[in-house]
């Protein structure tokens, strides 16, 4: 079932979460271990991130370094299928532009279609860590908007090969990312919002936001979206702060601010356990306010570690 149908049918705030494929060489059990403890909160859908190739440098016998391209975390399509089979909930694969040609993307979409997966979250993807900025694949897309066009085309039965006879159209429900504190590369929030509106106008059915720790930022964002004519559901994305290091990691990776009260509460902690509890309590408070605001769903970035999200969900759902 489509995410938008889950949202329409819901009588209460929904719970959903996101996992990432484990590194190559790990068993599927490691995924189930991250999901099992969260199933009691009845997620109607689970997101699975998509990962492009990365570069590693291996030293050769002659001492020179060899640049090798690997995909550390393949398997999104297979994991989505496994999740749907095992838990009977919907899986939402992320599809990214970076690192993939249009043809490779179409092939992944075919597999999803054959597997009965009718949801996708369409993203541009991050820059490769060793590169200064995002570089599109030579036969791929530069922006999430272009990927949306490709999926909408397929939904209308238009494949890359225009000469196909009577191709069967797909029927994907399309999610996209939104940034309450603007995307790190956007010159300002209103320009970012203009591109978000473009994604919705092209066919995105709902928005999931980047994590934020100050609910006011989310409330203002929803208001700005509505004022800009964006009418689709907006799902808040939440991450529980679990370590002191994240005070500097999260702002740097995700271009977000951490509220002063949260930072002082973490500063006052004397153990790692205390820090985690502060993070959990903060997310619980965020969830309560967001529910009061009337969000359709609370989406958790668990990144396959379920314990903090379990602690939050126990208080909320
Ligand atoms: N790996 C994952 O599963 C997830 C990744 N992300 C990350 O979110 C980031 C960006 O993805 P999206 O939001 O989908 O990208 P996007 O293509 O919507 O936007 C990327 C940037 O380009 C700008 N932009 C958009 N359209 C433009 C246009 N037509 N002309 C000029 N500028 C334009 C935006 O303002 C933004 O700064 C990436 O860093 C992605 O990896 C977000 C959520 C999950
Ligand atoms: N720009 C961007 N890229 C992403 O891949 C991404 C987003 N935003 N926002 C939504 C989700 C949330 N994502 C993530 C990714 C990692 C952590 C995380 O907890 N990272 C570790 C540090 C990782 C490291 O050191 O490599 C942490 O301890 O916070 C959280 C959310 C992935 N997604």
Coordinates of C-alpha atoms and ligand atoms in Angstrom, one line a residue:
X1 CA 0.0 0.0 0.0
X2 CA 1.1 3.5 -0.7
X3 CA 2.5 5.8 2.1
X4 CA -0.2 8.4 1.2
X5 CA -2.9 5.7 1.6
X6 CA -1.5 4.9 5.1
X7 CA -1.6 8.5 6.0
X8 CA -5.2 8.9 4.7
X9 CA -6.5 5.8 6.5
X10 CA -4.8 6.7 9.8
X11 CA -6.9 7.5 12.9
X12 CA -3.8 8.1 15.1
X13 CA -0.3 9.5 14.5
X14 CA 1.7 6.8 12.7
X15 CA 5.1 5.5 13.6
X16 CA 7.7 4.8 10.9
X17 CA 11.5 4.5 10.8
X18 CA 14.5 4.2 8.5
X19 CA 17.3 1.7 8.4
X20 CA 20.4 1.4 6.4
X21 CA 21.6 -1.7 4.7
X22 CA 24.4 -3.4 6.7
X23 CA 27.9 -3.4 5.2
X24 CA 28.6 -6.2 2.7
X25 CA 29.4 -9.5 4.4
X26 CA 26.8 -9.1 7.1
X27 CA 23.8 -11.5 7.4
X28 CA 20.1 -10.4 7.0
X29 CA 19.7 -11.3 10.7
X30 CA 21.5 -8.1 11.6
X31 CA 18.8 -6.2 9.9
X32 CA 16.0 -8.1 11.6
X33 CA 17.7 -7.5 15.0
X34 CA 17.3 -3.8 14.4
X35 CA 13.7 -4.1 13.2
X36 CA 12.3 -6.7 15.6
X37 CA 12.2 -4.5 18.8
X38 CA 10.4 -1.7 16.8
X39 CA 7.6 -3.9 15.4
X40 CA 5.4 -3.6 18.5
X41 CA 4.8 0.0 17.6
X42 CA 3.2 -1.1 14.4
X43 CA 5.0 0.8 11.7
X44 CA 3.0 0.8 8.4
X45 CA 6.2 1.4 6.5
X46 CA 9.9 1.1 6.9
X47 CA 12.4 3.1 4.8
X48 CA 15.6 1.6 3.6
X49 CA 18.4 3.9 2.5
X50 CA 20.3 3.5 -0.8
X51 CA 24.1 3.8 -1.1
X52 CA 26.3 4.6 -4.0
X53 CA 29.9 3.5 -4.5
X54 CA 32.7 4.8 -2.4
X55 CA 36.4 4.9 -3.0
X56 CA 39.0 3.2 -1.0
X57 CA 42.8 3.3 -1.5
X58 CA 44.7 0.0 -1.3
X59 CA 48.5 -0.1 -1.1
X60 CA 50.0 -2.2 -3.8
X61 CA 53.2 -4.3 -3.4
X62 CA 55.2 -1.5 -5.1
X63 CA 54.0 0.9 -2.5
X64 CA 51.7 2.8 -4.8
X65 CA 48.1 3.4 -3.8
X66 CA 45.4 1.9 -6.0
X67 CA 42.0 3.6 -6.1
X68 CA 39.3 1.0 -5.8
X69 CA 35.5 1.6 -6.2
X70 CA 33.3 -0.5 -4.0
X71 CA 29.7 -0.4 -2.8
X72 CA 29.9 -1.0 0.9
X73 CA 26.2 -1.2 1.5
X74 CA 24.4 -2.7 -1.5
X75 CA 21.1 -4.6 -1.2
X76 CA 18.3 -2.0 -0.8
X77 CA 15.9 -3.7 -3.2
X78 CA 16.4 -7.2 -1.7
X79 CA 16.1 -5.9 1.8
X80 CA 12.9 -4.1 1.0
X81 CA 11.5 -7.4 -0.4
X82 CA 12.7 -9.3 2.6
X83 CA 11.0 -6.8 5.0
X84 CA 7.7 -7.0 3.2
X85 CA 7.8 -10.8 3.3
X86 CA 8.8 -11.2 6.9
X87 CA 6.8 -8.4 8.6
X88 CA 4.0 -7.8 6.1
X89 CA 4.5 -4.0 6.2
X90 CA 5.4 -1.7 3.3
X91 CA 9.1 -1.0 2.6
X92 CA 10.1 2.4 1.1
X93 CA 13.4 2.2 -0.8
X94 CA 15.3 5.3 -1.3
X95 CA 16.5 6.0 -4.8
X96 CA 19.3 8.4 -5.3
X97 CA 20.7 10.2 -8.4
X98 CA 24.4 10.1 -7.4
X99 CA 26.4 7.2 -8.8
X100 CA 23.6 5.8 -11.0
X101 CA 22.8 6.1 -14.7
X102 CA 19.2 6.6 -15.8
X103 CA 19.3 3.0 -17.2
X104 CA 20.4 1.6 -13.9
X105 CA 17.7 3.6 -12.1
X106 CA 15.1 2.3 -14.5
X107 CA 16.3 -1.3 -13.9
X108 CA 16.0 -0.9 -10.1
X109 CA 12.5 0.5 -10.5
X110 CA 11.6 -2.5 -12.7
X111 CA 12.8 -4.8 -9.9
X112 CA 10.7 -2.9 -7.3
X113 CA 7.7 -3.0 -9.6
X114 CA 8.0 -6.8 -10.0
X115 CA 8.3 -7.2 -6.3
X116 CA 5.1 -5.3 -5.6
X117 CA 6.9 -2.4 -4.0
X118 CA 4.9 0.7 -4.9
X119 CA 6.7 3.4 -2.8
X120 CA 10.0 5.2 -3.4
X121 CA 11.7 8.1 -1.7
X122 CA 13.5 10.1 -4.4
X123 CA 16.7 11.9 -3.4
X124 CA 19.6 13.5 -5.1
X125 CA 22.1 11.9 -2.7
X126 CA 25.1 13.3 -0.9
X127 CA 28.5 14.2 -2.5
X128 CA 31.1 11.4 -2.2
X129 CA 33.0 12.1 1.0
X130 CA 36.3 12.6 -0.8
X131 CA 34.9 15.0 -3.3
X132 CA 34.2 18.7 -2.7
X133 CA 30.6 18.7 -4.0
X134 CA 27.9 16.6 -5.6
X135 CA 28.9 15.3 -9.0
X136 CA 26.2 13.7 -11.1
X137 CA 26.8 10.4 -13.0
X138 CA 27.5 11.2 -16.6
X139 CA 24.3 9.5 -17.7
X140 CA 22.4 10.2 -14.5
X141 CA 20.5 13.0 -12.9
X142 CA 21.7 16.2 -11.2
X143 CA 18.7 16.9 -8.9
X144 CA 16.0 14.9 -7.2
X145 CA 13.5 16.8 -9.5
X146 CA 15.0 15.0 -12.6
X147 CA 14.6 11.6 -10.9
X148 CA 10.9 12.5 -10.1
X149 CA 10.4 13.2 -13.8
X150 CA 11.8 9.7 -14.6
X151 CA 9.5 8.0 -12.2
X152 CA 6.4 10.0 -13.2
X153 CA 7.2 9.2 -16.8
X154 CA 7.3 5.5 -15.9
X155 CA 4.0 5.9 -14.0
X156 CA 2.7 7.1 -17.4
X157 CA 4.2 4.1 -19.2
X158 CA 7.1 6.1 -20.7
X159 CA 10.2 4.1 -20.4
X160 CA 13.7 5.2 -21.5
X161 CA 13.3 3.2 -24.7
X162 CA 10.6 5.2 -26.4
X163 CA 10.0 2.5 -29.0
X164 CA 8.7 -0.1 -26.6
X165 CA 5.2 -1.3 -27.6
X166 CA 2.4 -1.1 -25.0
X167 CA 4.7 -0.9 -22.0
X168 CA 2.9 -1.4 -18.6
X169 CA 2.9 1.8 -16.5
X170 CA 4.2 1.6 -13.0
X171 CA 2.3 3.1 -10.0
X172 CA 4.9 4.5 -7.6
X173 CA 3.9 6.7 -4.7
X174 CA 6.7 9.3 -4.5
X175 CA 8.2 10.8 -1.3
X176 CA 10.9 13.6 -1.3
X177 CA 13.1 15.3 1.3
X178 CA 12.4 18.7 2.8
X179 CA 14.7 20.8 5.0
X180 CA 13.3 22.9 7.8
X181 CA 16.7 24.5 8.3
X182 CA 17.4 24.5 4.5
X183 CA 19.6 22.1 2.6
X184 CA 23.3 22.7 3.2
X185 CA 24.0 23.9 -0.3
X186 CA 20.9 26.1 -0.7
X187 CA 21.7 29.8 -0.7
X188 CA 18.7 30.5 1.5
X189 CA 15.5 28.9 2.8
X190 CA 13.2 30.5 0.3
X191 CA 15.3 29.3 -2.7
X192 CA 15.3 25.8 -1.2
X193 CA 11.5 26.0 -0.8
X194 CA 11.1 27.0 -4.4
X195 CA 12.9 23.8 -5.4
X196 CA 10.8 21.8 -3.0
X197 CA 7.7 23.3 -4.5
X198 CA 9.0 22.3 -7.9
X199 CA 9.5 18.7 -6.7
X200 CA 5.8 18.6 -5.5
X201 CA 4.6 20.2 -8.7
X202 CA 6.4 17.5 -10.7
X203 CA 4.6 14.8 -8.8
X204 CA 5.9 14.2 -5.3
X205 CA 3.1 12.9 -3.1
X206 CA 4.5 13.7 0.4
X207 CA 7.6 15.2 2.1
X208 CA 9.8 13.7 4.8
X209 CA 11.9 16.3 6.6
X210 CA 15.5 16.4 7.6
X211 CA 16.0 15.8 11.3
X212 CA 15.6 18.9 13.5
X213 CA 15.8 19.4 17.3
X214 CA 13.8 22.6 17.6
X215 CA 10.2 22.0 16.8
X216 CA 9.6 25.7 16.1
X217 CA 11.8 25.2 13.0
X218 CA 9.4 22.5 11.8
X219 CA 6.3 24.5 12.6
X220 CA 7.7 27.5 10.6
X221 CA 8.7 25.3 7.7
X222 CA 5.2 23.8 7.5
X223 CA 3.7 27.3 7.5
X224 CA 6.1 28.5 4.8
X225 CA 5.3 25.4 2.7
X226 CA 1.6 26.0 3.0
X227 CA 2.1 29.7 2.1
X228 CA 4.1 28.6 -0.9
X229 CA 1.2 26.4 -2.1
X230 CA 2.6 23.1 -1.1
X231 CA -0.4 21.0 0.1
X232 CA 1.0 17.5 0.4
X233 CA 1.5 15.8 3.8
X234 CA 4.7 16.8 5.6
X235 CA 6.2 14.1 7.9
X236 CA 8.8 15.2 10.5
X237 CA 12.0 13.2 10.5
X238 CA 13.5 12.7 14.0
X239 CA 16.8 11.5 15.3
X240 CA 17.5 11.0 19.0
X241 CA 20.8 12.4 20.1
X242 CA 22.7 9.5 21.7
X243 CA 26.3 10.6 22.2
X244 CA 28.2 13.8 23.2
X245 CA 30.1 13.7 19.8
X246 CA 26.9 14.2 18.0
X247 CA 26.7 17.8 19.3
X248 CA 29.3 18.6 16.7
X249 CA 28.7 15.8 14.2
X250 CA 25.1 16.4 13.5
X251 CA 25.3 20.2 12.8
X252 CA 28.2 19.5 10.5
X253 CA 26.7 16.6 8.6
X254 CA 23.2 17.9 8.4
X255 CA 23.4 21.6 8.5
X256 CA 21.1 21.9 11.6
X257 CA 21.2 23.9 14.8
X258 CA 21.0 22.3 18.2
X259 CA 19.0 24.3 20.8
X260 CA 21.0 25.8 23.6
X261 CA 18.9 24.0 26.2
X262 CA 19.7 20.6 24.7
X263 CA 23.4 21.4 24.5
X264 CA 23.5 22.6 28.2
X265 CA 21.7 19.5 29.3
X266 CA 24.2 17.3 27.5
X267 CA 27.1 19.4 28.9
X268 CA 25.8 18.8 32.4
X269 CA 25.9 15.0 32.0
X270 CA 28.6 13.0 33.8
X271 CA 28.2 9.7 31.9
X272 CA 27.4 8.4 28.4
X273 CA 24.3 6.8 29.8
X274 CA 23.1 10.2 31.0
X275 CA 23.7 11.8 27.6
X276 CA 21.6 9.2 25.9
X277 CA 18.8 9.7 28.5
X278 CA 18.9 13.5 27.8
X279 CA 18.6 12.7 24.1
X280 CA 15.7 10.3 24.6
X281 CA 13.8 12.7 26.9
X282 CA 14.3 15.5 24.3
X283 CA 12.8 13.4 21.5
X284 CA 9.9 12.4 23.6
X285 CA 9.1 16.0 24.3
X286 CA 9.4 16.8 20.6
X287 CA 7.1 14.0 19.7
X288 CA 4.4 15.1 22.1
X289 CA 4.4 18.7 20.7
X290 CA 4.5 17.4 17.1
X291 CA 1.5 15.2 17.8
X292 CA -0.4 18.1 19.3
X293 CA 0.5 20.1 16.2
X294 CA -1.2 17.3 14.2
X295 CA 1.6 15.7 12.2
X296 CA 0.4 12.6 10.4
X297 CA 3.4 10.4 11.2
X298 CA 6.6 10.5 13.3
X299 CA 9.5 9.2 11.2
X300 CA 12.6 8.0 13.1
X301 CA 16.2 7.9 11.7
X302 CA 17.2 4.8 13.7
X303 CA 20.1 4.0 11.3
X304 CA 19.6 0.4 12.4
X305 CA 20.2 1.0 16.1
X306 CA 16.8 0.6 17.7
X307 CA 17.3 1.1 21.4
X308 CA 16.9 4.9 21.7
X309 CA 13.9 4.8 19.3
X310 CA 12.3 2.0 21.4
X311 CA 12.7 4.1 24.5
X312 CA 11.0 7.0 22.8
X313 CA 8.2 5.0 21.2
X314 CA 7.3 3.3 24.5
X315 CA 6.4 6.7 25.8
X316 CA 4.5 7.9 22.7
X317 CA 2.7 5.0 21.0
Ligands
LIG1 N1 20.8 8.6 1.8 C1 19.5 8.9 2.2 O1 18.8 8.0 2.3 C2 19.1 10.3 2.4 C3 19.8 11.3 1.9 N2 19.4 12.6 2.0 C4 20.2 13.6 1.4 O2 19.6 14.8 1.1 C5 20.4 15.6 0.2 C6 19.8 16.2 -1.0 O3 18.8 15.4 -1.6 P1 17.5 16.1 -2.1 O4 16.9 16.9 -1.1 O5 16.7 15.0 -2.7 O6 18.1 17.0 -3.3 P2 17.5 18.1 -4.2 O7 17.9 17.8 -5.6 O8 16.1 18.3 -4.0 O9 18.2 19.4 -3.7 C7 19.7 19.4 -3.6 C8 20.2 20.8 -3.6 O10 20.0 21.4 -4.8 C9 19.1 22.5 -4.8 N3 18.3 22.4 -6.0 C10 17.2 21.5 -6.2 N4 16.7 21.6 -7.4 C11 17.5 22.6 -8.0 C12 17.5 23.1 -9.4 N5 16.6 22.7 -10.3 N6 18.5 24.0 -9.7 C13 19.4 24.4 -8.8 N7 19.4 23.9 -7.5 C14 18.5 23.0 -7.1 C15 18.4 22.4 -3.5 O11 18.0 23.7 -3.0 C16 19.4 21.8 -2.6 O12 20.3 22.7 -2.1 C17 21.4 14.7 -0.2 O13 22.5 15.3 0.5 C18 20.8 13.4 0.2 O14 21.8 12.4 0.2 C19 18.3 12.9 2.7 C20 17.5 12.0 3.3 C21 17.9 10.6 3.2
LIG2 N1 22.4 14.9 4.0 C1 21.8 13.8 4.4 N2 22.2 12.6 4.1 C2 21.7 11.5 4.5 O1 22.1 10.4 4.2 C3 20.5 11.6 5.4 C4 20.1 12.9 5.7 N3 20.7 13.9 5.2 N4 19.0 13.0 6.5 C5 18.1 11.9 6.6 C6 18.7 10.6 6.8 C7 19.3 10.5 8.2 N5 20.6 9.9 8.0 C8 21.4 9.7 9.1 C9 22.7 9.3 8.9 C10 23.6 9.0 9.9 C11 23.2 9.3 11.2 C12 24.1 9.1 12.4 O2 23.6 8.8 13.5 N6 25.4 9.1 12.2 C13 26.4 8.8 13.2 C14 27.7 9.4 12.7 C15 28.2 8.6 11.6 C16 29.6 8.7 11.3 O3 30.4 9.1 12.2 O4 30.0 8.2 10.2 C17 26.2 9.5 14.5 O5 26.8 9.1 15.5 O6 25.4 10.5 14.6 C18 21.9 9.7 11.4 C19 21.0 9.9 10.4 C20 20.7 9.5 6.6 N7 19.9 10.5 5.9

